[in-house]
PDB file of C-alpha atoms in Angstrom:
ATOM      1  CA  UNK R 693      16.359 -51.837 -24.384  1.00 68.00           C
ATOM      2  CA  UNK R 694      19.860 -53.272 -23.755  1.00 83.00           C
ATOM      3  CA  UNK R 695      21.062 -55.440 -20.851  1.00 87.00           C
ATOM      4  CA  UNK R 696      22.178 -52.526 -18.907  1.00 91.00           C
ATOM      5  CA  UNK R 697      19.141 -50.498 -18.935  1.00 92.00           C
ATOM      6  CA  UNK R 698      17.150 -53.667 -18.461  1.00 92.00           C
ATOM      7  CA  UNK R 699      19.063 -54.231 -15.024  1.00 94.00           C
ATOM      8  CA  UNK R 700      18.973 -50.757 -13.990  1.00 95.00           C
ATOM      9  CA  UNK R 701      15.205 -50.619 -14.332  1.00 96.00           C
ATOM     10  CA  UNK R 702      15.076 -54.074 -12.013  1.00 96.00           C
ATOM     11  CA  UNK R 703      17.322 -52.557  -9.626  1.00 96.00           C
ATOM     12  CA  UNK R 704      15.083 -49.589  -9.188  1.00 96.00           C
ATOM     13  CA  UNK R 705      11.938 -51.645  -8.936  1.00 97.00           C
ATOM     14  CA  UNK R 706      13.501 -53.978  -6.612  1.00 97.00           C
ATOM     15  CA  UNK R 707      14.661 -51.209  -4.348  1.00 96.00           C
ATOM     16  CA  UNK R 708      11.525 -49.070  -4.766  1.00 96.00           C
ATOM     17  CA  UNK R 709      10.471 -49.221  -1.072  1.00 95.00           C
ATOM     18  CA  UNK R 710      13.958 -48.351   0.037  1.00 95.00           C
ATOM     19  CA  UNK R 711      14.436 -45.221  -2.031  1.00 95.00           C
ATOM     20  CA  UNK R 712      13.556 -42.769   0.739  1.00 93.00           C
ATOM     21  CA  UNK R 713      15.655 -44.656   3.002  1.00 95.00           C
ATOM     22  CA  UNK R 714      18.551 -44.236   0.667  1.00 93.00           C
ATOM     23  CA  UNK R 715      17.977 -40.734   0.037  1.00 91.00           C
ATOM     24  CA  UNK R 716      17.852 -40.114   3.807  1.00 90.00           C
ATOM     25  CA  UNK R 717      21.084 -41.911   4.080  1.00 89.00           C
ATOM     26  CA  UNK R 718      22.874 -39.789   1.459  1.00 85.00           C
ATOM     27  CA  UNK R 719      21.667 -36.664   3.183  1.00 82.00           C
ATOM     28  CA  UNK R 720      22.995 -37.898   6.557  1.00 81.00           C
ATOM     29  CA  UNK R 721      26.364 -38.617   4.989  1.00 78.00           C
ATOM     30  CA  UNK R 722      26.348 -35.196   3.401  1.00 74.00           C
ATOM     31  CA  UNK R 723      25.404 -33.846   6.750  1.00 69.00           C
ATOM     32  CA  UNK R 724      28.128 -35.551   8.705  1.00 69.00           C
ATOM     33  CA  UNK R 725      31.055 -34.848   5.918  1.00 64.00           C
ATOM     34  CA  UNK R 726      29.775 -31.123   6.185  1.00 58.00           C
ATOM     35  CA  UNK R 727      29.650 -30.977   9.875  1.00 59.00           C
ATOM     36  CA  UNK R 728      26.287 -29.178   9.483  1.00 52.00           C
ATOM     37  CA  UNK R 729      24.799 -28.196  12.952  1.00 54.00           C
ATOM     38  CA  UNK R 730      24.425 -25.299  15.370  1.00 52.00           C
ATOM     39  CA  UNK R 731      28.071 -24.618  15.919  1.00 56.00           C
ATOM     40  CA  UNK R 732      28.753 -24.554  12.320  1.00 55.00           C
ATOM     41  CA  UNK R 733      25.807 -22.457  11.624  1.00 51.00           C
ATOM     42  CA  UNK R 734      27.194 -19.922  14.080  1.00 51.00           C
ATOM     43  CA  UNK R 735      30.721 -19.836  12.507  1.00 52.00           C
ATOM     44  CA  UNK R 736      29.201 -19.288   8.972  1.00 52.00           C
ATOM     45  CA  UNK R 737      27.747 -16.249  10.312  1.00 49.00           C
ATOM     46  CA  UNK R 738      30.995 -14.757  11.389  1.00 46.00           C
ATOM     47  CA  UNK R 739      33.170 -15.862   8.338  1.00 47.00           C
ATOM     48  CA  UNK R 740      32.667 -15.705   4.792  1.00 51.00           C
ATOM     49  CA  UNK R 741      32.347 -19.305   4.124  1.00 58.00           C
ATOM     50  CA  UNK R 742      29.255 -21.210   3.120  1.00 60.00           C
ATOM     51  CA  UNK R 743      26.250 -20.707   5.170  1.00 62.00           C
ATOM     52  CA  UNK R 744      24.094 -23.441   6.478  1.00 58.00           C
ATOM     53  CA  UNK R 745      21.326 -22.578   3.941  1.00 64.00           C
ATOM     54  CA  UNK R 746      23.852 -22.975   1.262  1.00 66.00           C
ATOM     55  CA  UNK R 747      24.996 -26.446   2.478  1.00 67.00           C
ATOM     56  CA  UNK R 748      21.140 -27.394   2.842  1.00 66.00           C
ATOM     57  CA  UNK R 749      20.682 -26.239  -0.924  1.00 71.00           C
ATOM     58  CA  UNK R 750      23.658 -28.228  -2.007  1.00 73.00           C
ATOM     59  CA  UNK R 751      22.171 -31.278  -0.300  1.00 71.00           C
ATOM     60  CA  UNK R 752      18.946 -30.591  -2.059  1.00 72.00           C
ATOM     61  CA  UNK R 753      20.660 -30.298  -5.217  1.00 77.00           C
ATOM     62  CA  UNK R 754      22.688 -33.387  -5.207  1.00 82.00           C
ATOM     63  CA  UNK R 755      22.242 -35.196  -8.352  1.00 88.00           C
ATOM     64  CA  UNK R 756      21.934 -38.694  -7.017  1.00 90.00           C
ATOM     65  CA  UNK R 757      19.160 -37.598  -4.731  1.00 90.00           C
ATOM     66  CA  UNK R 758      17.299 -35.686  -7.547  1.00 91.00           C
ATOM     67  CA  UNK R 759      17.739 -38.899  -9.728  1.00 94.00           C
ATOM     68  CA  UNK R 760      16.429 -41.149  -7.084  1.00 95.00           C
ATOM     69  CA  UNK R 761      13.277 -39.096  -6.592  1.00 95.00           C
ATOM     70  CA  UNK R 762      12.570 -38.993 -10.263  1.00 96.00           C
ATOM     71  CA  UNK R 763      12.659 -42.865 -10.308  1.00 97.00           C
ATOM     72  CA  UNK R 764      10.492 -43.019  -7.340  1.00 97.00           C
ATOM     73  CA  UNK R 765       8.034 -40.656  -9.096  1.00 97.00           C
ATOM     74  CA  UNK R 766       8.072 -42.500 -12.129  1.00 98.00           C
ATOM     75  CA  UNK R 767       7.294 -46.053 -10.744  1.00 98.00           C
ATOM     76  CA  UNK R 768       4.886 -44.651  -8.433  1.00 97.00           C
ATOM     77  CA  UNK R 769       3.067 -43.147 -11.492  1.00 97.00           C
ATOM     78  CA  UNK R 770       3.508 -46.619 -13.234  1.00 98.00           C
ATOM     79  CA  UNK R 771       1.802 -48.297 -10.077  1.00 97.00           C
ATOM     80  CA  UNK R 772      -0.892 -45.694 -10.163  1.00 98.00           C
ATOM     81  CA  UNK R 773      -1.688 -46.319 -13.936  1.00 98.00           C
ATOM     82  CA  UNK R 774      -1.609 -50.122 -13.428  1.00 98.00           C
ATOM     83  CA  UNK R 775      -3.879 -50.089 -10.191  1.00 97.00           C
ATOM     84  CA  UNK R 776      -6.555 -48.203 -12.439  1.00 97.00           C
ATOM     85  CA  UNK R 777      -6.051 -49.848 -15.760  1.00 97.00           C
ATOM     86  CA  UNK R 778      -4.767 -53.272 -15.148  1.00 97.00           C
ATOM     87  CA  UNK R 779      -4.881 -54.714 -11.710  1.00 96.00           C
ATOM     88  CA  UNK R 780      -3.272 -58.221 -12.654  1.00 97.00           C
ATOM     89  CA  UNK R 781      -0.053 -55.955 -13.709  1.00 97.00           C
ATOM     90  CA  UNK R 782      -0.146 -53.855 -10.429  1.00 98.00           C
ATOM     91  CA  UNK R 783      -0.465 -57.013  -8.504  1.00 97.00           C
ATOM     92  CA  UNK R 784       2.244 -58.757 -10.373  1.00 98.00           C
ATOM     93  CA  UNK R 785       4.809 -55.930  -9.687  1.00 98.00           C
ATOM     94  CA  UNK R 786       3.839 -55.851  -6.056  1.00 97.00           C
ATOM     95  CA  UNK R 787       4.405 -59.655  -5.761  1.00 97.00           C
ATOM     96  CA  UNK R 788       7.467 -59.875  -7.936  1.00 97.00           C
ATOM     97  CA  UNK R 789       9.363 -56.703  -7.013  1.00 97.00           C
ATOM     98  CA  UNK R 790       7.995 -55.556  -3.702  1.00 96.00           C
ATOM     99  CA  UNK R 791       7.593 -58.968  -2.039  1.00 96.00           C
ATOM    100  CA  UNK R 792       9.994 -60.905  -3.897  1.00 95.00           C
ATOM    101  CA  UNK R 793       7.656 -63.857  -4.412  1.00 96.00           C
ATOM    102  CA  UNK R 794       8.779 -66.704  -6.582  1.00 96.00           C
ATOM    103  CA  UNK R 795       7.376 -67.599 -10.033  1.00 95.00           C
ATOM    104  CA  UNK R 796       5.188 -70.482  -8.238  1.00 96.00           C
ATOM    105  CA  UNK R 797       3.774 -68.260  -5.604  1.00 97.00           C
ATOM    106  CA  UNK R 798       2.952 -65.871  -8.362  1.00 96.00           C
ATOM    107  CA  UNK R 799       1.256 -68.430 -10.372  1.00 96.00           C
ATOM    108  CA  UNK R 800      -0.882 -69.695  -7.608  1.00 96.00           C
ATOM    109  CA  UNK R 801      -1.935 -66.315  -6.524  1.00 96.00           C
ATOM    110  CA  UNK R 802      -2.427 -64.831 -10.035  1.00 96.00           C
ATOM    111  CA  UNK R 803      -3.106 -67.892 -12.097  1.00 95.00           C
ATOM    112  CA  UNK R 804      -0.262 -66.860 -14.467  1.00 95.00           C
ATOM    113  CA  UNK R 805       2.031 -69.448 -15.885  1.00 96.00           C
ATOM    114  CA  UNK R 806       5.683 -68.785 -16.192  1.00 95.00           C
ATOM    115  CA  UNK R 807       5.437 -67.874 -20.096  1.00 97.00           C
ATOM    116  CA  UNK R 808       2.564 -65.466 -19.126  1.00 97.00           C
ATOM    117  CA  UNK R 809       4.712 -63.966 -16.251  1.00 97.00           C
ATOM    118  CA  UNK R 810       7.713 -63.328 -18.540  1.00 97.00           C
ATOM    119  CA  UNK R 811       5.487 -61.771 -21.135  1.00 97.00           C
ATOM    120  CA  UNK R 812       4.114 -59.505 -18.596  1.00 97.00           C
ATOM    121  CA  UNK R 813       7.208 -58.650 -17.134  1.00 97.00           C
ATOM    122  CA  UNK R 814       8.522 -57.715 -20.516  1.00 96.00           C
ATOM    123  CA  UNK R 815       5.445 -55.354 -21.209  1.00 97.00           C
ATOM    124  CA  UNK R 816       5.900 -53.767 -17.809  1.00 97.00           C
ATOM    125  CA  UNK R 817       9.706 -53.189 -18.194  1.00 97.00           C
ATOM    126  CA  UNK R 818       9.357 -51.721 -21.804  1.00 96.00           C
ATOM    127  CA  UNK R 819       6.491 -49.328 -20.441  1.00 97.00           C
ATOM    128  CA  UNK R 820       9.056 -48.145 -17.590  1.00 97.00           C
ATOM    129  CA  UNK R 821      11.712 -47.710 -20.208  1.00 96.00           C
ATOM    130  CA  UNK R 822       9.779 -45.616 -22.659  1.00 95.00           C
ATOM    131  CA  UNK R 823       8.563 -43.502 -19.881  1.00 96.00           C
ATOM    132  CA  UNK R 824      12.104 -43.127 -18.438  1.00 96.00           C
ATOM    133  CA  UNK R 825      13.472 -42.173 -21.838  1.00 95.00           C
ATOM    134  CA  UNK R 826      10.832 -39.693 -22.009  1.00 95.00           C
ATOM    135  CA  UNK R 827      11.837 -38.403 -18.356  1.00 94.00           C
ATOM    136  CA  UNK R 828      15.451 -38.467 -19.603  1.00 93.00           C
ATOM    137  CA  UNK R 829      16.231 -40.944 -16.983  1.00 94.00           C
ATOM    138  CA  UNK R 830      17.552 -43.331 -19.620  1.00 92.00           C
ATOM    139  CA  UNK R 831      18.700 -42.918 -23.145  1.00 85.00           C
ATOM    140  CA  UNK R 832      17.216 -44.586 -25.969  1.00 76.00           C
ATOM    141  CA  UNK R 833      19.891 -46.170 -28.357  1.00 66.00           C
ATOM    142  CA  UNK R 834      18.569 -48.012 -31.617  1.00 60.00           C
ATOM    143  CA  UNK R 835      20.043 -51.558 -32.068  1.00 50.00           C
ATOM    144  CA  UNK R 836      21.701 -51.861 -35.468  1.00 43.00           C
TER     145      UNK R 836
END
């Protein structure tokens, strides 16, 4: 996994709790840009422009929104998996990425030293990477 993919995964982990808010902001920006509203709907009935329904479909098919939803679903699945199979990794993800706890706080709560935390982070990020590759959110490139 190269550095860009590593950073991308970290970005989605650290921003996981804000993905829905980001999606809502994108939709709101698109609504404001397209002047969607009752008056626009009335106008669309009388002329051959895009209907309100067409514009709503356009919002739902927005690539950025679709990608954000897929990342949220992927991370949610990973969280559920670790919650059921490895509670320490689940707690680590919550503390490190969602609560932004320091290594010292994580060490005191989970009894993991820095090396153990680094190893756990590597395993988690690789797990997310390979799942993201399978779901075509990232591309696998062999290092030569």
